[in-house]
XYZ file of C-alpha atoms in Angstrom:
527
model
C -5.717 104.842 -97.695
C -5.557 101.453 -98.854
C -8.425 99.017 -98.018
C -7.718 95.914 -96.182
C -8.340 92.673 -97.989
C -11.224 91.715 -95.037
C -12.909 95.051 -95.676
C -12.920 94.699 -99.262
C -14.390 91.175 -98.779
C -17.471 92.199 -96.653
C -18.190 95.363 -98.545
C -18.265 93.271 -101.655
C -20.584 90.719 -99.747
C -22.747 93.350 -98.160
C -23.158 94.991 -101.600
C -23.749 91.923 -103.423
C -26.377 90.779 -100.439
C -28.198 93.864 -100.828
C -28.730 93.818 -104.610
C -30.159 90.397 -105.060
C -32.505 90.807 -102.221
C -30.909 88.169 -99.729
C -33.633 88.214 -97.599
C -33.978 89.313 -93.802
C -30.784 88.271 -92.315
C -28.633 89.856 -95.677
C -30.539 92.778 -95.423
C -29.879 93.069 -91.470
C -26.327 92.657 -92.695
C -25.929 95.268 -95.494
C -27.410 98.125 -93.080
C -25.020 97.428 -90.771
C -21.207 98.830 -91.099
C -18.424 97.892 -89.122
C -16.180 94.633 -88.910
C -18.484 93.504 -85.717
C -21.516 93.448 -87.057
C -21.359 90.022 -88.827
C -21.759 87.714 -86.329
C -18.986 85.800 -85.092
C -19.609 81.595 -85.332
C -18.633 79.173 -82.373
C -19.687 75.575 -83.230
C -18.704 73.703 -79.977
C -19.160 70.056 -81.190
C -19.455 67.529 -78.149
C -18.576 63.656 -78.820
C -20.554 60.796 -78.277
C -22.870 62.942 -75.773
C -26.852 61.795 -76.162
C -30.372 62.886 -76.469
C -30.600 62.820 -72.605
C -27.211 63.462 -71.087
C -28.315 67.352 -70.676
C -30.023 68.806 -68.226
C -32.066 70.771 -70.736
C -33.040 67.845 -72.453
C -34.496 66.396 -69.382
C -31.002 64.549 -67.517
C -31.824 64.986 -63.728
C -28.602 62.799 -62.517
C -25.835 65.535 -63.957
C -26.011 69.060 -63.721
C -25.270 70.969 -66.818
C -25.571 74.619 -66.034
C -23.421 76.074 -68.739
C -25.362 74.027 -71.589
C -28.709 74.313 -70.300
C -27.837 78.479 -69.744
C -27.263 78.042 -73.943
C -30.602 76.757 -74.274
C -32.548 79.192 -72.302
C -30.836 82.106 -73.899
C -30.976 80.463 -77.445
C -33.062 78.164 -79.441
C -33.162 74.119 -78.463
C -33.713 71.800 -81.400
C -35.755 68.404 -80.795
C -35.341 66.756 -84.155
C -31.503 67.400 -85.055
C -29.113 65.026 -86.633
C -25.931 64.583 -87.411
C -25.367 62.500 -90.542
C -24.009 60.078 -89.394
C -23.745 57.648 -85.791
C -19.862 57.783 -85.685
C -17.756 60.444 -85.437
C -15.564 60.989 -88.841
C -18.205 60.489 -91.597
C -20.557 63.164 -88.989
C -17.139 65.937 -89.081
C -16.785 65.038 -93.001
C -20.437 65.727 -93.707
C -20.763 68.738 -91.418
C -17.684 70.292 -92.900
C -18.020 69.950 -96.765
C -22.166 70.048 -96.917
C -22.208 66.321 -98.781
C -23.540 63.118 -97.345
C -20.200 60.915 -96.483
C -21.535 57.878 -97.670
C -21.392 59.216 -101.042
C -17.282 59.169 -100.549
C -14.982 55.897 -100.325
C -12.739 56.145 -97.413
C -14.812 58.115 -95.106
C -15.488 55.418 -92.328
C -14.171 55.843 -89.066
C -10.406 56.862 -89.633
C -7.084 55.093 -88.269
C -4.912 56.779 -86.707
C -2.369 57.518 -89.110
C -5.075 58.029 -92.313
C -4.569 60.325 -95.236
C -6.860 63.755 -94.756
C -10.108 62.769 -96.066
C -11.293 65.805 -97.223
C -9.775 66.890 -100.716
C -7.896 70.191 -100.470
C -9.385 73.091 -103.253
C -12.784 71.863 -102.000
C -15.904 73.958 -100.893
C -15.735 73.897 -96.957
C -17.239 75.649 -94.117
C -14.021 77.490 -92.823
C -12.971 78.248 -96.612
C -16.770 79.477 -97.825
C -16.463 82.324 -94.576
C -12.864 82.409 -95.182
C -14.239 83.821 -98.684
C -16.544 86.506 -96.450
C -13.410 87.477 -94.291
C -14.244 85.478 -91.682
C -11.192 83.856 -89.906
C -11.276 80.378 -88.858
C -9.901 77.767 -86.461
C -10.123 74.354 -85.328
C -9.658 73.411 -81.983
C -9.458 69.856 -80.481
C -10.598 66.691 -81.922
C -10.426 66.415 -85.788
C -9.995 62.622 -87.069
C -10.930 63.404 -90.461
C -7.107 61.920 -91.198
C -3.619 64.210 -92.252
C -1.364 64.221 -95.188
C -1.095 62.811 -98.619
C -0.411 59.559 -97.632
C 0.442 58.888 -94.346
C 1.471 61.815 -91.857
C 5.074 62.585 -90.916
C 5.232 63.264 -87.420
C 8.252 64.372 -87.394
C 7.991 67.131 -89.845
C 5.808 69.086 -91.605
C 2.622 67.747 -91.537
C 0.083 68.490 -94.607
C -1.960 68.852 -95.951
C -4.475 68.876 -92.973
C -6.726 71.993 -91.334
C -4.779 74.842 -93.055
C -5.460 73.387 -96.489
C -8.747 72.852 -96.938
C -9.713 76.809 -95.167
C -8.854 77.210 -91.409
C -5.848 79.488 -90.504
C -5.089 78.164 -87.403
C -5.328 74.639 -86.013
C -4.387 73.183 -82.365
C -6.036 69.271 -82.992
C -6.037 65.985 -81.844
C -5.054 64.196 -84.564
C -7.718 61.444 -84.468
C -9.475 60.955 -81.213
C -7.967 59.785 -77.221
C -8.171 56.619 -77.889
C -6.041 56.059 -80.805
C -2.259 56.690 -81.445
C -0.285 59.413 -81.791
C -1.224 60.731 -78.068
C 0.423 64.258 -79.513
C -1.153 67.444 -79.990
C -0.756 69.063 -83.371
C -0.387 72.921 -83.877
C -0.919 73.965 -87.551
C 1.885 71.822 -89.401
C 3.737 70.594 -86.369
C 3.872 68.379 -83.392
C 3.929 70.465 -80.386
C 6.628 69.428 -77.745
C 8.627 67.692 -80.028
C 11.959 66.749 -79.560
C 14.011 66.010 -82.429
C 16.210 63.405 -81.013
C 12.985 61.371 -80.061
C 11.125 60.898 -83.306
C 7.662 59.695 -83.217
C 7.036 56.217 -84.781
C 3.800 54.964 -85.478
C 1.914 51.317 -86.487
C -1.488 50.409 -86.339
C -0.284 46.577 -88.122
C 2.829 45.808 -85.777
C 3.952 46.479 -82.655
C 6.799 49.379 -82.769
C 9.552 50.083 -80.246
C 9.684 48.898 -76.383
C 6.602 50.587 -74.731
C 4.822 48.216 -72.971
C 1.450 47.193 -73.844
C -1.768 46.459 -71.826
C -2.272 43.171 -73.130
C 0.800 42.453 -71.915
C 1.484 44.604 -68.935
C -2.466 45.079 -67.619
C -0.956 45.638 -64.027
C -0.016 49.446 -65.358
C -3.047 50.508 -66.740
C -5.398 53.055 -64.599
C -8.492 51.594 -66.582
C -8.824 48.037 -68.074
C -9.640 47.755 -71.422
C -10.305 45.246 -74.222
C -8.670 43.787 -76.579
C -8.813 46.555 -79.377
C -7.696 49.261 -77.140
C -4.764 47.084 -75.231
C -1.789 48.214 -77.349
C 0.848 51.093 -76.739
C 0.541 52.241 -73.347
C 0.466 56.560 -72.892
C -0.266 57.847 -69.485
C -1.274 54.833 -67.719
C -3.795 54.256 -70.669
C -3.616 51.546 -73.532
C -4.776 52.509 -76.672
C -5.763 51.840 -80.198
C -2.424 51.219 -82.293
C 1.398 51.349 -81.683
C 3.504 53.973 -80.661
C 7.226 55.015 -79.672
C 9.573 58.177 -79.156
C 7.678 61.525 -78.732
C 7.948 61.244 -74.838
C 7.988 64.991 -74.476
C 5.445 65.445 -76.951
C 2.362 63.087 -75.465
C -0.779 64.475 -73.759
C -1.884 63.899 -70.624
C -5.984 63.218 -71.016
C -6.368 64.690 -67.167
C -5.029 67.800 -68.634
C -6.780 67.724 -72.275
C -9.893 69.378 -71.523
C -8.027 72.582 -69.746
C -5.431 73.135 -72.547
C -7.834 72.666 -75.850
C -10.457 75.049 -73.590
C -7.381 77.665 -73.245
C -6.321 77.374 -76.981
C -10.203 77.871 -77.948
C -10.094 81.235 -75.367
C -6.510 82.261 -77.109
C -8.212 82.236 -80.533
C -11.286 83.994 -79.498
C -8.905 87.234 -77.823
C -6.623 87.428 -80.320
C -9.374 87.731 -82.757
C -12.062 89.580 -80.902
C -11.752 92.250 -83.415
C -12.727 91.163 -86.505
C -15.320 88.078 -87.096
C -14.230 85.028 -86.705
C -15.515 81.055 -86.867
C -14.054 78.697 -83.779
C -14.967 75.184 -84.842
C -14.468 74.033 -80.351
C -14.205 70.504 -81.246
C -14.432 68.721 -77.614
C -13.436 64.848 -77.061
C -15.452 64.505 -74.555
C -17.656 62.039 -74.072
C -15.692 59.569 -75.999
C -13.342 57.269 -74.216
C -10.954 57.157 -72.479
C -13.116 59.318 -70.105
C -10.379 60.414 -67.788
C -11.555 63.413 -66.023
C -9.730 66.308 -64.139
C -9.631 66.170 -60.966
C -11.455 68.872 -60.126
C -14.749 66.743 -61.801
C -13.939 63.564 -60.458
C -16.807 62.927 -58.046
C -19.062 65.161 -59.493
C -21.376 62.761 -60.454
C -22.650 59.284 -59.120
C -22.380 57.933 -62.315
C -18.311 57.868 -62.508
C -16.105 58.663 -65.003
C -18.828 59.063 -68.239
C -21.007 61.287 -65.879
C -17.675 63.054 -64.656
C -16.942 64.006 -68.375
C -20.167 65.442 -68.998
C -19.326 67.742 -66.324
C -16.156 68.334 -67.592
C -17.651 68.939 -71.384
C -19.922 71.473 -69.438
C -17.068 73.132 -68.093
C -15.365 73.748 -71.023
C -18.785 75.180 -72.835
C -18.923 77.882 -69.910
C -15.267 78.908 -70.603
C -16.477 79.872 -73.685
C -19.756 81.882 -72.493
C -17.391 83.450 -69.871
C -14.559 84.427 -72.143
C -17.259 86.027 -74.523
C -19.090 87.899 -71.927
C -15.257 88.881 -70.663
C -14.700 90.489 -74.174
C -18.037 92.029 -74.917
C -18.703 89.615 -77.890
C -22.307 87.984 -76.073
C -24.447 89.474 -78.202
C -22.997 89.005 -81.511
C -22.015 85.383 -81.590
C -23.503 82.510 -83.009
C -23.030 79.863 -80.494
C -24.116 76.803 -81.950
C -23.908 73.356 -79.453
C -24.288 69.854 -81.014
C -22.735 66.303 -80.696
C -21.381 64.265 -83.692
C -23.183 61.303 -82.967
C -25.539 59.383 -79.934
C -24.101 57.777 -77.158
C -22.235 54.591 -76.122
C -21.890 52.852 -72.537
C -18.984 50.471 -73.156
C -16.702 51.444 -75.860
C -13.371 49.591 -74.956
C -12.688 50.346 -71.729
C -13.638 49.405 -67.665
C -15.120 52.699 -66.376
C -18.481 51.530 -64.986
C -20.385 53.533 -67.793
C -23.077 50.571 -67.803
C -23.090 49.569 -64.141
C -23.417 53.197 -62.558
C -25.847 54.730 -65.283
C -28.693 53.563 -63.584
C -32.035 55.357 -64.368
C -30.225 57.992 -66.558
C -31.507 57.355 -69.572
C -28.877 58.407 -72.127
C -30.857 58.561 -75.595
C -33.901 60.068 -73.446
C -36.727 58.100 -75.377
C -34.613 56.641 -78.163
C -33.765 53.657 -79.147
C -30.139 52.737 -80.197
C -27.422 54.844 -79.876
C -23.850 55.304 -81.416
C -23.631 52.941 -84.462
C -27.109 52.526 -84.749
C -29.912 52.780 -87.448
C -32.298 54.025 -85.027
C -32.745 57.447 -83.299
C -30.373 57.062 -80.816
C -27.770 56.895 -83.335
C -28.046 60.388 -84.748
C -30.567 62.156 -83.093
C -28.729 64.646 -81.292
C -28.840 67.726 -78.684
C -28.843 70.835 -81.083
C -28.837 74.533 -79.388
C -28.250 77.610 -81.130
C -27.676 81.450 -79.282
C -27.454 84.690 -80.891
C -28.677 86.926 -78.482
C -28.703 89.775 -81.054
C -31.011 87.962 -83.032
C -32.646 85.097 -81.644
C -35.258 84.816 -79.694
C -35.347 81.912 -77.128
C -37.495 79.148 -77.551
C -37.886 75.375 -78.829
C -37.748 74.267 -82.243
C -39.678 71.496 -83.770
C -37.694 71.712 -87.489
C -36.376 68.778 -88.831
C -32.306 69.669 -88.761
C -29.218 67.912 -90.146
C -25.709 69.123 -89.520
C -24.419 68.670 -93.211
C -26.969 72.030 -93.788
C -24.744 74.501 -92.064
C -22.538 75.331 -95.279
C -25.913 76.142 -97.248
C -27.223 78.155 -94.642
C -24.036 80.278 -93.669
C -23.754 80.828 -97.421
C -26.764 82.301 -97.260
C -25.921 84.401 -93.873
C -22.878 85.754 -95.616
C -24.444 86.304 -98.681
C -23.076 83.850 -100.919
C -24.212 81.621 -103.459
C -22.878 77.811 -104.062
C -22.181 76.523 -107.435
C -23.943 72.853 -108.493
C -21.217 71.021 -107.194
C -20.605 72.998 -103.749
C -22.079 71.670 -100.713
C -24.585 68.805 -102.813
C -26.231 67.454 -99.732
C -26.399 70.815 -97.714
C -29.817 72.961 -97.291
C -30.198 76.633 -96.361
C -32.047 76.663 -93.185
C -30.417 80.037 -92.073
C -34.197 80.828 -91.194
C -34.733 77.883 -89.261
C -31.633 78.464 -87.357
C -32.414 82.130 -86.240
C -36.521 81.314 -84.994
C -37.689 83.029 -87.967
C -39.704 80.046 -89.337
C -40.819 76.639 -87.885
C -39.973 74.856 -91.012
C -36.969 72.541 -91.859
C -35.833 70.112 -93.933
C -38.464 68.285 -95.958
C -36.093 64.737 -95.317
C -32.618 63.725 -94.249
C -30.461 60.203 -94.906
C -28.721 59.465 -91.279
C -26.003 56.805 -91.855
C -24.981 54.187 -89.637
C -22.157 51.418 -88.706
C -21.184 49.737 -91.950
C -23.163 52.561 -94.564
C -26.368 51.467 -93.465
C -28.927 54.127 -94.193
C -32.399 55.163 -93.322
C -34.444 57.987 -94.565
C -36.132 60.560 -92.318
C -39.617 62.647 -94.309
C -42.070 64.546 -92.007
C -43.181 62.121 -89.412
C -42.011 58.933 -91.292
C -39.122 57.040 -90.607
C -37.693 54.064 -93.303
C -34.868 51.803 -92.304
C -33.073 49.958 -95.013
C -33.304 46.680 -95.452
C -29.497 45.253 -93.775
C -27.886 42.042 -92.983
C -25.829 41.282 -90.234
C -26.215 41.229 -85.773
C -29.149 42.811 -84.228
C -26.745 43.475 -81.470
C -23.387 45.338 -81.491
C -20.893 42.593 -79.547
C -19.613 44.312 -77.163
C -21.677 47.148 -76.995
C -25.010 46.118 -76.082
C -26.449 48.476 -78.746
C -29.143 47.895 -81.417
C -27.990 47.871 -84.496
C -31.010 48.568 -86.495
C -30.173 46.188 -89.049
C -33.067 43.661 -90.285
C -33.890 41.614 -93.478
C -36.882 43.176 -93.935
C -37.579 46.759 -94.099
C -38.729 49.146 -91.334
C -41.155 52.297 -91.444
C -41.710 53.808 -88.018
C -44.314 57.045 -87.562
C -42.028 58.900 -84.849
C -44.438 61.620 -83.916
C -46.897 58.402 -82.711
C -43.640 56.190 -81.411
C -40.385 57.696 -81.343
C -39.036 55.234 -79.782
C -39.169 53.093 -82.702
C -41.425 50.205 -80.980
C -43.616 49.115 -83.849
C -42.896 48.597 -87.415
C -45.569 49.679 -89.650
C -44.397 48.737 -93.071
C -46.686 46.543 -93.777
C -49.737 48.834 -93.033
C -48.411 51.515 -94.901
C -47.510 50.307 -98.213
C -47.758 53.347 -100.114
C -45.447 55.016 -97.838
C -42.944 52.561 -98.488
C -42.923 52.754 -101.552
C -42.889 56.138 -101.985
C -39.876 56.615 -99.570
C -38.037 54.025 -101.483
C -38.471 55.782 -104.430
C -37.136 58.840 -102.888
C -34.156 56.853 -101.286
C -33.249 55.753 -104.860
C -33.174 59.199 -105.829
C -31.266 60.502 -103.034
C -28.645 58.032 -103.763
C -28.216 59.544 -107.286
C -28.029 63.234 -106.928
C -27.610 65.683 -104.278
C -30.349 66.235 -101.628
C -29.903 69.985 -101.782
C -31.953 69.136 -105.434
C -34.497 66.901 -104.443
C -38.013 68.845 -103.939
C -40.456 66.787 -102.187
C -43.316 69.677 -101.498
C -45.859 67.649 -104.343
C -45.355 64.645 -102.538
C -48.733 62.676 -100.912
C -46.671 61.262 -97.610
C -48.757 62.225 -95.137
């Protein structure tokens, strides 16, 4: 008999595991046999949701059941970060293991942008793709499509497929922003030939109205930014015509990406797979179902959360349905903090009240300061996790490390430079994390996270976001906060602490010239 490509793969990865003594989890791995004993991955990645918009992370005004059932069964991170406090550098980052900042071009994308990340590059789908995993992306990507610009209308790559996923059913850049199309592997789905899709984000295009010009249509105001093409009663970010038959319908959005994530689970309950459920909830438009509309006192932005919670317990539901509970690696996050007003007239800041959105934080998306990248992080394995709460210092741009190291793999120099194995972390087995992490905000503005210390780069520019009443973080001078004595960021100590500093600047510098992955701190005196 002829063995199958996957099962070459994994014995070749079990074998290789179990001869260079890969630790606890390889080893758990090599004495098991059988396609299902690799765990399948599910990273459900939430959008502009904060610190405190779960119940399990102490929310009291929306009731998360689905989430907060992930954190009881699993493990619930306090001090995880994305890398970043928008969304495209944070998906860039978490996919490829390096810091974005270290890349022209990886700001937040247009509409219509080139794909970001270079194809024949290290990724997470491609590096389990490599241990017979197979992968898919569902739901929001914005990390951009094509060589140049995408062609709607055709075939359009490279995108998902071409950097390791084989299959894709995205939104191209986020609800917001034009095209308002779905797109299934290379292709538009809906589309009807005789109504091509044009596209501008410099000039208007074609006879839709507007909502600068036609505000009397639109369901939700909005400002100026997001007042162009009107799709579904909603102006948006950029220009659009043709593809009637193609457009979404945002009421609908969270029911059909939730069904394509469910498709891809059954048809590949067999055989391990990775689901990367990218949800667009919380970010705007928040437009929720009817079914959630109501839910919440808080309106639409509360509404969502219910919605996002929704589509996390289809998930749970369709693996308990299927038998696959105990050996998946459910992993919730967010890629970024949260935002009240971002463009549009949904009551976010009048009805949110006493919910405090960023918990204890200050900031929030955009922003230097906790807020901005400090983020809900919950992992289940019921297999082989035991539940709990983690303490270790986390940073999304470590999950290609530490699912090489789950799979058994090794990365070369160049692979992954940012990205730390914290497989052990991940699982319960140890309490220790990352020894420091860069979190990026608005504009490449960094700061540097080391044990207890926080440093905040020197920055020009507003103290206040216009428009989105959020702290920026930015400051002349430069900021050192002690977050286990004030996590909320309240009192600069820079200039009692000298020596720290200086040290972290040092380390900063370094950081900016090599990969973090090579940076050993453990002889350093921060205290």
């Amino acid at each position: 008999m002829t063995m199958k490509r996957r099962d070459f793969i994994r014995n070749s990865i079990l074998f290789t595991a179990s001869a260079t003594g890969g630790g606890v989890l390889s080893a758990l791995l090599s004495r098991c046999s059988g396609g299902g004993n690799r765990p399948n991955i599910i990273l459900i990645y939430a959008d502009d949701l904060g610190y405190g918009d779960l119940g399990c992370y102490g929310a009291e005004r929306v009731q998360t059941p689905h989430v907060d059932q992930l954190a009881r069964e699993g493990i619930r991170f306090t001090q995880a970060y994305s890398t970043a406090a928008t969304c495209t550098p944070s998906r860039y980052s978490l996919l490829t293991g390096e810091y974005a900042w270290r890349r022209e071009g990886t700001g937040i994308a247009r509409g219509d942008a080139a794909l970001i990340i270079e194809p024949g590059r290290l990724t997470l789908p491609a590096l389990l793709g490599r241990a017979g995993y197979t992968s898919g992306v569902v739901g929001k990507w914005h990390l951009g499509l094509g060589e140049d610009r995408p062609d709607w209308n055709g075939e359009i790559k490279p995108g998902p497929l071409e950097i390791g996923f084989d299959y894709s059913f995205i939104i191209p850049a986020t609800g917001d922003r034009i095209p308002c199309v779905y797109v299934e592997n290379h292709r538009v789905v809906r589309l009807d030939s005789t109504d091509p899709i044009q596209v501008s984000f410099d000039e208007k295009v074609g006879d839709d109205p507007t909502g600068r010009m036609h505000p009397e249509m639109l369901k939700v105001q909005a400002d100026d930014q997001h007042s162009d093409t009107i799709i579904n009663g909603i102006s948006r970010i950029g220009y659009m015509e043709g593809g009637t038959s193609a457009r979404w319908v945002d009421e609908e959005m969270a029911g059909v990406i939730s069904g394509k994530a469910v498709q891809f689970i059954e048809r590949n309950r067999h055989h391990p797979f990775f689901l990367y459920f990218s949800l667009h909830d919380i970010h705007v438009p928040r437009v929720p179902n009817s079914r959630f509309v109501g839910q919440t006192d808080m309106g639409p932005r509360g509404d969502v959360i219910v919605q996002l919670d929704w589509c996390v317990g289809e998930i749970l539901d369709t693996l308990d349905r299927l038998n696959l509970t105990q050996n998946t690696m459910v992993i919730f996050s967010s890629d970024n903090g949260p935002v009240l007003n971002d463009g549009y007239e949904d009551q976010a800041e009048e009805r949110v009240g006493d919910h405090r959105v960023t918990g204890p934080l200050r900031g929030g998306k955009y922003s230097s300061f906790e807020g901005g990248t400090r983020i809900p992080f919950i992992v289940r394995w019921p297999q082989k996790i035991q539940p709990g709460e983690s303490e270790a210092l986390i940073s999304q741009v470590d999950f290609l490390s530490s699912f090489a190291r789950l799979t058994g793999q090794s990365l070369s120099s160049t692979d992954a430079p940012d990205s730390v194995d914290l497989m052990s972390a991940l699982t319960g087995e140890s309490k220790d994390g990352r020894q420091h992490l860069v979190q990026e905000a608005m504009g490449n503005h960094l700061s540097l996270r080391m044990g207890d210390w926080k440093y905040i780069v020197p920055g020009a520019g507003a103290k206040i976001m216009a428009g989105k009443n959020i702290e920026t973080g930015r400051d002349p001078n430069p900021q050192l906060y002690n977050l286990a004595e004030d996590v909320g960021e309240k009192n600069n100590v820079a200039a009692n602490h000298p020596e720290v500093l200086k040290q972290m600047q040092k380390l900063m510098d370094l950081i900016l010239k090599q990969g973090d992955r090579f940076n050993d701190i453990s002889n350093s005196n921060i205290g």
